Tab-separated table of C-alpha atoms and ligand atoms in Angstrom:
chain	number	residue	atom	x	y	z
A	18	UNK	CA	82.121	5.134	-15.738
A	19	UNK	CA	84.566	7.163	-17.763
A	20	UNK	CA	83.498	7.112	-21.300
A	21	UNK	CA	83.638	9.548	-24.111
A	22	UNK	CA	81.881	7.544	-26.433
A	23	UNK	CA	78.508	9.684	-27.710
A	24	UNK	CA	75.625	8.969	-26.021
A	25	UNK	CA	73.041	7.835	-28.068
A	26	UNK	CA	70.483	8.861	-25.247
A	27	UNK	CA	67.493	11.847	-25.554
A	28	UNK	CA	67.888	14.847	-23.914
A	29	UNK	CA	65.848	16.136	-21.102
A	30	UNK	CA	65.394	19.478	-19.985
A	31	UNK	CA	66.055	20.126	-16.216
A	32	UNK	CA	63.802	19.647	-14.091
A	33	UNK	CA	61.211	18.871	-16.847
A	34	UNK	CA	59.145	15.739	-17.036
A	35	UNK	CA	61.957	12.653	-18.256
A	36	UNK	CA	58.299	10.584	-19.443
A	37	UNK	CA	55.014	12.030	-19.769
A	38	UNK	CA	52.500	9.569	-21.164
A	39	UNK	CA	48.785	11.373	-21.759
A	40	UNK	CA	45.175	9.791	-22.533
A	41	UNK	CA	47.245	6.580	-23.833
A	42	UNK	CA	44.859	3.428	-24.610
A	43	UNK	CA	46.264	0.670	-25.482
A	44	UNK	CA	44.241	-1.447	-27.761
A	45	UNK	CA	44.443	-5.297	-28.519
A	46	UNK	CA	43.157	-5.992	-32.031
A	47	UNK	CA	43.406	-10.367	-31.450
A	48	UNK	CA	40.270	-9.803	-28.968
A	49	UNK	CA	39.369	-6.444	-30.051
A	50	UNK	CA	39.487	-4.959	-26.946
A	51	UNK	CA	40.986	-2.350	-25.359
A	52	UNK	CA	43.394	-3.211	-22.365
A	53	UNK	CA	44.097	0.157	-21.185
A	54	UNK	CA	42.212	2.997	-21.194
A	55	UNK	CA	43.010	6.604	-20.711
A	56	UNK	CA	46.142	6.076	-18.445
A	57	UNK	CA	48.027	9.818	-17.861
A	58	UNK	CA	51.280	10.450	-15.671
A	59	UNK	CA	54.761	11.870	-15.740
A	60	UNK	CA	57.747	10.690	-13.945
A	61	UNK	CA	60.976	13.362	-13.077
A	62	UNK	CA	64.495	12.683	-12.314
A	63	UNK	CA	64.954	11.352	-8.879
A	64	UNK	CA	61.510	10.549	-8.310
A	65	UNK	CA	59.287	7.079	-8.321
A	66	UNK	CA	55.736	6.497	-9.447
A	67	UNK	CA	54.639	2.962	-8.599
A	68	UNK	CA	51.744	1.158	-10.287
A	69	UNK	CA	49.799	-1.236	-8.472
A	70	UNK	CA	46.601	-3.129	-9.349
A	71	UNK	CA	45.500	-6.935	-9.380
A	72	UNK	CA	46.546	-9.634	-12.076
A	73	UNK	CA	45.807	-8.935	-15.224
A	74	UNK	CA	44.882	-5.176	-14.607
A	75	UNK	CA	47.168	-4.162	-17.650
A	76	UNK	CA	50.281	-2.546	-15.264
A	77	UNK	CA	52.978	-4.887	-17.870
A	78	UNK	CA	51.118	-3.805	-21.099
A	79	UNK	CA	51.747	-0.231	-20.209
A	80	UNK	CA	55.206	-0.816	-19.298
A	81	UNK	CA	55.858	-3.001	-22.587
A	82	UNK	CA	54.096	0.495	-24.261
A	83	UNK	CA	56.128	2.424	-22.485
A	84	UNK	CA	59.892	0.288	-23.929
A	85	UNK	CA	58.020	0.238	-27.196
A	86	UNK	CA	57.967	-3.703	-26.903
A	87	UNK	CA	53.900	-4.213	-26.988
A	88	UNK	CA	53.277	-7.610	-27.686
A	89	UNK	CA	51.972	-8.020	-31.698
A	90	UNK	CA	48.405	-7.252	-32.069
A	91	UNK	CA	48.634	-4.879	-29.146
A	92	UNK	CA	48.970	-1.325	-29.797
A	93	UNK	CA	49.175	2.399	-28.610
A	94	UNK	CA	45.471	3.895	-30.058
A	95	UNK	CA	44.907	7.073	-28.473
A	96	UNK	CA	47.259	9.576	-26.315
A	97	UNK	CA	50.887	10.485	-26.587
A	98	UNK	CA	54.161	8.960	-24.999
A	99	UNK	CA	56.770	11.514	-24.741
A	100	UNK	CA	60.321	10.305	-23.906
A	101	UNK	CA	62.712	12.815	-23.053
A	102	UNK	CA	61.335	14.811	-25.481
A	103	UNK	CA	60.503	12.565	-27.930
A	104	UNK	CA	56.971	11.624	-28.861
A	105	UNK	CA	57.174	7.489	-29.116
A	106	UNK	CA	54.626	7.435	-31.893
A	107	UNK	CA	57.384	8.776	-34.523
A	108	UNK	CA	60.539	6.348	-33.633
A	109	UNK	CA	61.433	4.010	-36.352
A	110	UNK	CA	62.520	0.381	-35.375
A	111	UNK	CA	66.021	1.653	-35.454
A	112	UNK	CA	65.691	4.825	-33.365
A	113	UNK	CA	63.770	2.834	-30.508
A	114	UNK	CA	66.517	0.299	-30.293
A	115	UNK	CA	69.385	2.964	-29.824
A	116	UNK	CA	66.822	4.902	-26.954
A	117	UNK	CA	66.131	1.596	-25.070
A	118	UNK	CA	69.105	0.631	-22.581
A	119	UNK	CA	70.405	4.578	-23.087
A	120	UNK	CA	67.230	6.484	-22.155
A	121	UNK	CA	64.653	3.757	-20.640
A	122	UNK	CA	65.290	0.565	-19.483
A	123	UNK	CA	63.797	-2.190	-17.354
A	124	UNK	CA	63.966	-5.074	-15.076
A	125	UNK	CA	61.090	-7.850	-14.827
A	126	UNK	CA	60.604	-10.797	-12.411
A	127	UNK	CA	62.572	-14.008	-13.487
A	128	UNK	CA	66.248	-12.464	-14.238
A	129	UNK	CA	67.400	-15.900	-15.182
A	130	UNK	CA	65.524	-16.062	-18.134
A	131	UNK	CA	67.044	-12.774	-19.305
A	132	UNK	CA	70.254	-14.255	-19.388
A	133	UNK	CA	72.568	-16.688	-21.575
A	134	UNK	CA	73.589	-19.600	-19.056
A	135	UNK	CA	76.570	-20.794	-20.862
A	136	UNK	CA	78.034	-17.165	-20.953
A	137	UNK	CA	79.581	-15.614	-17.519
A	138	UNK	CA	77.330	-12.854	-15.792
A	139	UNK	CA	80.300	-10.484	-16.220
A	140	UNK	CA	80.530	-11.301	-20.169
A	141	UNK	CA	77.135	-10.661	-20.883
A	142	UNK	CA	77.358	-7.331	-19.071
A	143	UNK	CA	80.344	-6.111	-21.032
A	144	UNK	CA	78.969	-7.104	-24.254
A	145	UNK	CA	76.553	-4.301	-23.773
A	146	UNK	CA	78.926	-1.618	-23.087
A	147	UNK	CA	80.941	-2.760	-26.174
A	148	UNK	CA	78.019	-3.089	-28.358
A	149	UNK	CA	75.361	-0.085	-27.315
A	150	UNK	CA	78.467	2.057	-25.930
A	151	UNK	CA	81.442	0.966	-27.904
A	152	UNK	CA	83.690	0.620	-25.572
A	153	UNK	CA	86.601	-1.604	-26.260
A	154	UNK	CA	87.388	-5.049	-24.667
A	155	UNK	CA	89.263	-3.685	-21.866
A	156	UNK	CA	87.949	-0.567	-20.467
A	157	UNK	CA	84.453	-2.897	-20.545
A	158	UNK	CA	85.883	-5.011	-18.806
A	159	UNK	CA	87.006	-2.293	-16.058
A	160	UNK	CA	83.457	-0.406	-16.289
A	161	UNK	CA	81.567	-3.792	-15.898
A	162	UNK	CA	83.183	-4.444	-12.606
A	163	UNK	CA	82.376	-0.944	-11.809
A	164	UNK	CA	79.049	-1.920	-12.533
A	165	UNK	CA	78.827	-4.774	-10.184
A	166	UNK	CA	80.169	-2.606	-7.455
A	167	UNK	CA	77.477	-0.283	-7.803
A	168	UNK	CA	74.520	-2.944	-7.801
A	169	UNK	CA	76.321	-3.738	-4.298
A	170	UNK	CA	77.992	-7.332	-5.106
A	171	UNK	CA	80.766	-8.384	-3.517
A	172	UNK	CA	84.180	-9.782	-5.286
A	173	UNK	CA	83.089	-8.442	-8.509
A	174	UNK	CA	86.208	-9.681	-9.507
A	175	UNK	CA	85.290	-13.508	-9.028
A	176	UNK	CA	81.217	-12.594	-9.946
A	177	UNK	CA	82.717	-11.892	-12.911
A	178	UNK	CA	83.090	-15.051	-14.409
A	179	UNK	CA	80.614	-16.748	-12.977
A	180	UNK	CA	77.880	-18.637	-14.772
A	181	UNK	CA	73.955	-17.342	-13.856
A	182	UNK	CA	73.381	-20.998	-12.563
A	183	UNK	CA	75.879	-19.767	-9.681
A	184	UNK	CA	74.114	-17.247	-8.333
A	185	UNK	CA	71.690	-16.607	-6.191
A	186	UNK	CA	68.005	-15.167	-7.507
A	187	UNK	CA	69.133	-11.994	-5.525
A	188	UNK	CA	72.009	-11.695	-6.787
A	189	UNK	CA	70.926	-12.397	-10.977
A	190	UNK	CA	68.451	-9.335	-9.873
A	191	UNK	CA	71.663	-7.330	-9.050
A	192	UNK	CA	73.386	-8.224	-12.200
A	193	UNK	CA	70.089	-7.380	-14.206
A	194	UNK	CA	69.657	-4.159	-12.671
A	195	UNK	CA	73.607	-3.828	-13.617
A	196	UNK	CA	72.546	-4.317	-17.258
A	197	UNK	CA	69.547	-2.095	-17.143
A	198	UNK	CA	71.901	0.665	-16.014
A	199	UNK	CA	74.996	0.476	-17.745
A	200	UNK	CA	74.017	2.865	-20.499
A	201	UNK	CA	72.852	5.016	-17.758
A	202	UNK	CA	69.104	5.655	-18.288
A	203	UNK	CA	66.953	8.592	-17.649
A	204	UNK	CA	64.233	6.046	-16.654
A	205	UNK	CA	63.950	2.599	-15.326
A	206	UNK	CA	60.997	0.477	-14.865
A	207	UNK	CA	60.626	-2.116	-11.882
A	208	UNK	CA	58.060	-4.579	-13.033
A	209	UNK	CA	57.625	-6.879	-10.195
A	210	UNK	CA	61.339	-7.090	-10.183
A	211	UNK	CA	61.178	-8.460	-6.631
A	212	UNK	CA	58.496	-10.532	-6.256
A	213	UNK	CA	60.015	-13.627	-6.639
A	214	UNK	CA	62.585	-13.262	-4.186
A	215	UNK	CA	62.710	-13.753	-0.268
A	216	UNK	CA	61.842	-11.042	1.942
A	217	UNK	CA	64.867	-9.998	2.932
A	218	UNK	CA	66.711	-10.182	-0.002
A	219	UNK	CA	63.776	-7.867	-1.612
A	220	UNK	CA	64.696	-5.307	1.338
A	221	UNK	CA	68.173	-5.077	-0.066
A	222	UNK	CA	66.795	-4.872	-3.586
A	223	UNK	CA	64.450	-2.206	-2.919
A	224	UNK	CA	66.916	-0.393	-0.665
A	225	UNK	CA	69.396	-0.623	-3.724
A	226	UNK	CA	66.688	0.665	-6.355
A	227	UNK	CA	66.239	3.903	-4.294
A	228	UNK	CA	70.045	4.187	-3.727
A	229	UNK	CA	70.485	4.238	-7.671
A	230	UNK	CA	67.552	6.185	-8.173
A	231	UNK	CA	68.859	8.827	-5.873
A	232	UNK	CA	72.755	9.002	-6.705
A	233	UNK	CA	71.769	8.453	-10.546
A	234	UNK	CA	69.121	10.773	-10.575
A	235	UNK	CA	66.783	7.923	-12.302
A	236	UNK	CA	63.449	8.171	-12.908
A	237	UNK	CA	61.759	4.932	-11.496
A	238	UNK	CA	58.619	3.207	-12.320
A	239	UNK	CA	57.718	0.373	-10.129
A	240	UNK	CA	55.010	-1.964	-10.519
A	241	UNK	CA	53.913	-4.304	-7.747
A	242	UNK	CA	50.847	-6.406	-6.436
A	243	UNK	CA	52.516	-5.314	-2.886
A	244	UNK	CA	51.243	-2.058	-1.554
A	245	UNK	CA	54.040	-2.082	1.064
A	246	UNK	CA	57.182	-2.391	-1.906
A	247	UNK	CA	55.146	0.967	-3.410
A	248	UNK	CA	54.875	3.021	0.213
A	249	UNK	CA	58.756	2.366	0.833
A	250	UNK	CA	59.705	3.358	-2.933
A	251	UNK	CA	57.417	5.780	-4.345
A	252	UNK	CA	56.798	9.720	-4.347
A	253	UNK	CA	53.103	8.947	-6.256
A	254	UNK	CA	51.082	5.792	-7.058
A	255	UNK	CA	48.655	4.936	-9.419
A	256	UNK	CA	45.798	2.289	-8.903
A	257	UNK	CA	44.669	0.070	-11.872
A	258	UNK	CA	41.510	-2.118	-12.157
A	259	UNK	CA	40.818	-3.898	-15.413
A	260	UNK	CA	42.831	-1.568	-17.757
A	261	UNK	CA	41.453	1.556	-15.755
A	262	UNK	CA	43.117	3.597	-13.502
A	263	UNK	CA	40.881	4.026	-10.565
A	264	UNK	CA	42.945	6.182	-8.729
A	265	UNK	CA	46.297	8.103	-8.528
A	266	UNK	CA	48.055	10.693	-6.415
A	267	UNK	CA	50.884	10.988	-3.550
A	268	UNK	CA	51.858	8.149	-1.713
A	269	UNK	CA	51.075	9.392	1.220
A	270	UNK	CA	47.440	10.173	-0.082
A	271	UNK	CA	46.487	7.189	-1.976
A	272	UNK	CA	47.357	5.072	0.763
A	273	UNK	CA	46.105	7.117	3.853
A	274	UNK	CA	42.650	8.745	2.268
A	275	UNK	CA	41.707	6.416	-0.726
A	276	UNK	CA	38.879	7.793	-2.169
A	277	UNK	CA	38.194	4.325	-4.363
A	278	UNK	CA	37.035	1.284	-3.006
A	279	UNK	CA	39.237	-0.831	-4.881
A	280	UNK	CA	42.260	0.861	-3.331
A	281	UNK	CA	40.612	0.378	0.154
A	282	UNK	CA	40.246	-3.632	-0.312
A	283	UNK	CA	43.948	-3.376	-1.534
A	284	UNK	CA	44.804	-1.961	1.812
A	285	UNK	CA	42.606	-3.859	3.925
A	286	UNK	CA	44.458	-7.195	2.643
A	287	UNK	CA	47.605	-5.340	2.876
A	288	UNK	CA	46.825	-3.727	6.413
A	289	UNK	CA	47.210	-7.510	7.891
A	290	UNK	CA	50.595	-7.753	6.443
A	291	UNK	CA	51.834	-5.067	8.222
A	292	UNK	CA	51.841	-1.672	5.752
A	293	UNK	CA	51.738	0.586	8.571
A	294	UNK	CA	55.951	-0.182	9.077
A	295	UNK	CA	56.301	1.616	5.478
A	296	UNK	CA	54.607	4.354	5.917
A	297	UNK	CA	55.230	7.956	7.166
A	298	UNK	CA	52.164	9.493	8.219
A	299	UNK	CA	51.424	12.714	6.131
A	300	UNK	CA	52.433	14.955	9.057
A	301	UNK	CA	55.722	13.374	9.516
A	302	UNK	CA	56.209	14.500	5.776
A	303	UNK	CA	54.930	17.711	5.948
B	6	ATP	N1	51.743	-11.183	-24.752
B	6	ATP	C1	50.410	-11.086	-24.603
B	6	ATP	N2	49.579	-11.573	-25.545
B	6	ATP	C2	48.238	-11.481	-25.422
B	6	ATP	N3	47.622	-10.911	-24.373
B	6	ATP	C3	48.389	-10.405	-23.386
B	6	ATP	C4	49.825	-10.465	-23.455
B	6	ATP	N4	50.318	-9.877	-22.342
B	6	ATP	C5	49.243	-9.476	-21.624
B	6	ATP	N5	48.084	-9.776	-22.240
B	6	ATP	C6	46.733	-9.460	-21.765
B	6	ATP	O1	46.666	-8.081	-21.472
B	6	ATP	C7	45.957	-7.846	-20.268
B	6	ATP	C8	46.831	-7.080	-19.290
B	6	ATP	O2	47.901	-7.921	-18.933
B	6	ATP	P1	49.174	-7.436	-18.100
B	6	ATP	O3	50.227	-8.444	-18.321
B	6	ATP	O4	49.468	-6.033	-18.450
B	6	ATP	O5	48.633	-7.518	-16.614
B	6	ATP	P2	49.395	-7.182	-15.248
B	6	ATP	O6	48.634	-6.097	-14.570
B	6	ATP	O7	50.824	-6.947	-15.529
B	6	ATP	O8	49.190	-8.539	-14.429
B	6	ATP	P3	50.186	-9.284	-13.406
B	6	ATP	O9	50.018	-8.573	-12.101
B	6	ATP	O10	49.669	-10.684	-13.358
B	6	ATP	O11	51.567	-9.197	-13.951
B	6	ATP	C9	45.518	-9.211	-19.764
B	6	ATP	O12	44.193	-9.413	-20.186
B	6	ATP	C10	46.457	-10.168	-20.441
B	6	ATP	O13	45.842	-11.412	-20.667
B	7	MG	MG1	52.574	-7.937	-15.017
């Protein structure tokens, strides 16, 4: 994209951690409860930490924390969130809104719901380069198809215009990782962002994920009930249970020598469905 417009994004030192959340809990004062407790990690540029854990576990909540969206009621009690420098406890309203989209960003399951679907895909895209970027009509215009390019569709040109009823749930995931990257973030979360879509089509979305992550130097987050999605994507992997984390490390650890027995039922179920064709074995890393 060839824009001069400032960025409204945090900095990040090189090689230092782009996110680095520590001892966050996340407590929900409807049930008085707390819904996640004592979660710590960091994610870098060009690398992917996937979160996996059964329903209900808390892996969206902490996500949602993360974007500074938490659901009313629902808030950050203990630990810090530091975004690209930034702890997330002292962002107004307005200061959050210019870092999401520019710094972190997400996808979720569901991309039709995201969008309007009486406005074209292409439309909806370029609004947000005119409105968080500032770009005029035109060169929005040039950048979106640029865009569409990148997420890998075909005749951007004709995509374009087309409504979100016209596409296929693969393709809506393509234009929604578009949107998530247009303002080119230092982070973007995966929240099950493929688990409503056919197996193959989820191969090219995964495969596309890691191509951005690489050439954009992203920072990735992906959350998934499927251990497999996690041992093709991610560099480290964290294990929740009921709001705790049970256990975290490298990939190749957490999968191969689990030292919970929650993450060894995960892989027994997953074992069946054929894990083993993600996986390097640790000396093929080495
Ligand atoms: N908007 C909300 N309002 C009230 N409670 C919520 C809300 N979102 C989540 N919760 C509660 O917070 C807890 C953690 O939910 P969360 O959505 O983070 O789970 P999850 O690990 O993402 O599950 P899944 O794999 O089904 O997506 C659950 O007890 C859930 O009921
Ligand atoms: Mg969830």
């Amino acid at each position: 994209m060839t824009t001069t417009a400032p960025s409204a994004a945090a900095s990040t030192a090189p090689g230092a951690a782009v996110l680095a959340v520590d001892g966050v809990q996340i407590y929900n004062h409807l049930q008085d409860t707390v819904t996640v407790e004592s979660i710590s990690f960091e994610v870098r540029p060009g690398r992917a930490l996937g979160i996996v854990g059964e329903s209900g576990s808390g892996k969206t909540i902490t996500c949602r924390a993360l974007l500074g969206i938490l659901p009313e009621l629902f808030e950050v009690s203990e630990g810090t969130i530091t975004l690209a420098g930034r702890d997330t406890a002292t962002l107004s309203r307005s200061e959050w809104t210019a870092l999401r989209g520019t710094t972190i960003s997400a996808v979720f399951q569901d991309p039709a719901s995201y969008l309007n679907p009486s406005i074209p895909v292409g439309k909806q895209l370029a609004e947000i380069l005119r409105v968080k970027k500032g770009q005029p009509r035109r060169a929005a215009k040039q950048n979106t198809i640029e865009l569409l390019e990148k997420v890998r569709i075909h005749d951007p040109e004709y995509v374009y215009f087309q409504y979100p009823f016209e596409l296929s749930g693969g393709m809506l995931q393509r234009v929604l990782i578009a949107a998530a990257v247009a303002c080119e973030p230092q982070v973007l979360i995966a929240d099950e962002a493929t688990t409503a879509l056919d197996v193959t089509v989820q191969a090219e979305i995964l495969d596309l994920l890691t191509d951005l992550k690489d050439s954009l130097g992203l920072a990735l987050i992906v959350v998934s009930h499927d251990l497999a999605v996690v041992a093709e994507l991610c560099d480290e992997v964290l294990v929740m249970r009921e709001g705790q984390v049970v256990e975290q490390g490298p990939t190749e650890r957490v999968l191969y020598e689990p030292s919970h027995e929650y993450t060894r039922l995960l892989l027994d179920e997953h074992h069946r469905f054929g894990l083993e064709r993600f996986l390097r074995k640790p000396e093929e890393t080495a």
